[in-house]
Amino acid sequence: VTALRRAGNLKESARELEAKQQRQRILQLARQRHGRLTVADVASSLNMDLNDAEQLLDTLVDGRHVDVQVTDAGRLLYVFPDLEDL
């Protein structure tokens, strides 16, 4: 039973590490793109499905550090205000 718990904890730790690394890559990408990202930007850069990229970006939206806007063309634009002027 202890071995199963450890294995479960390792899987959870691995998922947390992967999620942290993905968030870091998104921040790097946002810096490169002057604080503005689309779902397609993230999906192509992180080699992930569009739906997964959108879900990941949505977890970052807090209305302060990351906000989401809808463009005139109806696309979602994720804005990182702290990175817009860099």
PDB file of C-alpha atoms in Angstrom:
ATOM      1  CA  VAL A   1       0.000   0.000   0.000  1.00  0.00           C
ATOM      2  CA  THR A   2       2.846   2.388   0.836  1.00  0.00           C
ATOM      3  CA  ALA A   3       4.462   1.756  -2.541  1.00  0.00           C
ATOM      4  CA  LEU A   4       1.192   2.606  -4.304  1.00  0.00           C
ATOM      5  CA  ARG A   5       0.903   5.853  -2.346  1.00  0.00           C
ATOM      6  CA  ARG A   6       4.472   6.796  -3.244  1.00  0.00           C
ATOM      7  CA  ALA A   7       3.801   6.036  -6.901  1.00  0.00           C
ATOM      8  CA  GLY A   8       0.693   8.206  -6.761  1.00  0.00           C
ATOM      9  CA  ASN A   9       2.628  11.025  -5.109  1.00  0.00           C
ATOM     10  CA  LEU A  10       5.346  10.777  -7.748  1.00  0.00           C
ATOM     11  CA  LYS A  11       2.773  11.023 -10.544  1.00  0.00           C
ATOM     12  CA  GLU A  12       1.198  14.045  -8.888  1.00  0.00           C
ATOM     13  CA  SER A  13       4.591  15.688  -8.422  1.00  0.00           C
ATOM     14  CA  ALA A  14       5.462  15.024 -12.047  1.00  0.00           C
ATOM     15  CA  ARG A  15       2.169  16.605 -13.184  1.00  0.00           C
ATOM     16  CA  GLU A  16       2.766  19.642 -10.978  1.00  0.00           C
ATOM     17  CA  LEU A  17       6.297  20.036 -12.348  1.00  0.00           C
ATOM     18  CA  GLU A  18       5.059  19.751 -15.929  1.00  0.00           C
ATOM     19  CA  ALA A  19       2.323  22.334 -15.289  1.00  0.00           C
ATOM     20  CA  LYS A  20       4.879  24.705 -13.746  1.00  0.00           C
ATOM     21  CA  GLN A  21       7.203  24.262 -16.721  1.00  0.00           C
ATOM     22  CA  GLN A  22       4.330  24.932 -19.131  1.00  0.00           C
ATOM     23  CA  ARG A  23       3.420  28.128 -17.272  1.00  0.00           C
ATOM     24  CA  GLN A  24       7.054  29.238 -17.433  1.00  0.00           C
ATOM     25  CA  ARG A  25       7.177  28.588 -21.182  1.00  0.00           C
ATOM     26  CA  ILE A  26       3.956  30.573 -21.612  1.00  0.00           C
ATOM     27  CA  LEU A  27       5.483  33.506 -19.732  1.00  0.00           C
ATOM     28  CA  GLN A  28       8.593  33.354 -21.911  1.00  0.00           C
ATOM     29  CA  LEU A  29       6.432  33.293 -25.019  1.00  0.00           C
ATOM     30  CA  ALA A  30       4.331  36.196 -23.718  1.00  0.00           C
ATOM     31  CA  ARG A  31       7.511  38.204 -23.137  1.00  0.00           C
ATOM     32  CA  GLN A  32       8.646  37.498 -26.719  1.00  0.00           C
ATOM     33  CA  ARG A  33       5.253  38.591 -28.061  1.00  0.00           C
ATOM     34  CA  HIS A  34       4.992  41.782 -26.010  1.00  0.00           C
ATOM     35  CA  GLY A  35       2.436  40.414 -23.562  1.00  0.00           C
ATOM     36  CA  ARG A  36      -0.124  39.189 -26.087  1.00  0.00           C
ATOM     37  CA  LEU A  37      -0.864  35.559 -26.882  1.00  0.00           C
ATOM     38  CA  THR A  38      -3.479  33.607 -28.746  1.00  0.00           C
ATOM     39  CA  VAL A  39      -4.446  30.010 -28.166  1.00  0.00           C
ATOM     40  CA  ALA A  40      -2.776  29.108 -31.463  1.00  0.00           C
ATOM     41  CA  ASP A  41       0.483  30.771 -30.327  1.00  0.00           C
ATOM     42  CA  VAL A  42       0.617  28.583 -27.235  1.00  0.00           C
ATOM     43  CA  ALA A  43      -0.554  25.412 -28.958  1.00  0.00           C
ATOM     44  CA  SER A  44       2.058  25.666 -31.688  1.00  0.00           C
ATOM     45  CA  SER A  45       4.896  26.700 -29.381  1.00  0.00           C
ATOM     46  CA  LEU A  46       4.190  24.061 -26.724  1.00  0.00           C
ATOM     47  CA  ASN A  47       3.172  21.334 -29.204  1.00  0.00           C
ATOM     48  CA  MET A  48      -0.239  20.851 -27.683  1.00  0.00           C
ATOM     49  CA  ASP A  49      -3.846  20.566 -28.742  1.00  0.00           C
ATOM     50  CA  LEU A  50      -5.748  23.847 -29.140  1.00  0.00           C
ATOM     51  CA  ASN A  51      -8.260  22.894 -26.444  1.00  0.00           C
ATOM     52  CA  ASP A  52      -5.471  22.016 -23.997  1.00  0.00           C
ATOM     53  CA  ALA A  53      -3.709  25.299 -24.745  1.00  0.00           C
ATOM     54  CA  GLU A  54      -6.918  27.234 -24.139  1.00  0.00           C
ATOM     55  CA  GLN A  55      -7.543  25.438 -20.846  1.00  0.00           C
ATOM     56  CA  LEU A  56      -3.991  26.137 -19.729  1.00  0.00           C
ATOM     57  CA  LEU A  57      -4.266  29.822 -20.610  1.00  0.00           C
ATOM     58  CA  ASP A  58      -7.640  30.046 -18.865  1.00  0.00           C
ATOM     59  CA  THR A  59      -6.044  28.823 -15.632  1.00  0.00           C
ATOM     60  CA  LEU A  60      -3.721  31.841 -15.738  1.00  0.00           C
ATOM     61  CA  VAL A  61      -6.463  34.445 -16.196  1.00  0.00           C
ATOM     62  CA  ASP A  62      -6.930  36.370 -12.959  1.00  0.00           C
ATOM     63  CA  GLY A  63      -7.901  39.810 -14.297  1.00  0.00           C
ATOM     64  CA  ARG A  64      -4.743  41.318 -12.866  1.00  0.00           C
ATOM     65  CA  HIS A  65      -1.638  39.556 -14.166  1.00  0.00           C
ATOM     66  CA  VAL A  66      -3.357  37.908 -17.104  1.00  0.00           C
ATOM     67  CA  ASP A  67      -6.557  39.051 -18.764  1.00  0.00           C
ATOM     68  CA  VAL A  68      -8.492  37.789 -21.750  1.00  0.00           C
ATOM     69  CA  GLN A  69      -9.938  39.991 -24.471  1.00  0.00           C
ATOM     70  CA  VAL A  70     -11.937  39.270 -27.600  1.00  0.00           C
ATOM     71  CA  THR A  71     -10.560  40.793 -30.787  1.00  0.00           C
ATOM     72  CA  ASP A  72     -12.755  42.411 -33.433  1.00  0.00           C
ATOM     73  CA  ALA A  73     -12.378  39.172 -35.384  1.00  0.00           C
ATOM     74  CA  GLY A  74     -13.774  37.209 -32.414  1.00  0.00           C
ATOM     75  CA  ARG A  75     -10.493  35.619 -31.353  1.00  0.00           C
ATOM     76  CA  LEU A  76      -9.400  35.302 -27.749  1.00  0.00           C
ATOM     77  CA  LEU A  77      -6.345  37.343 -26.888  1.00  0.00           C
ATOM     78  CA  TYR A  78      -4.594  36.664 -23.606  1.00  0.00           C
ATOM     79  CA  VAL A  79      -2.932  39.819 -22.336  1.00  0.00           C
ATOM     80  CA  PHE A  80      -0.083  39.944 -19.815  1.00  0.00           C
ATOM     81  CA  PRO A  81      -0.039  43.663 -18.899  1.00  0.00           C
ATOM     82  CA  ASP A  82       3.301  43.475 -17.071  1.00  0.00           C
ATOM     83  CA  LEU A  83       4.938  42.215 -20.267  1.00  0.00           C
ATOM     84  CA  GLU A  84       3.294  44.501 -22.842  1.00  0.00           C
ATOM     85  CA  ASP A  85       5.955  47.206 -22.838  1.00  0.00           C
ATOM     86  CA  LEU A  86       8.991  44.928 -22.795  1.00  0.00           C
TER      87      LEU A  86
END
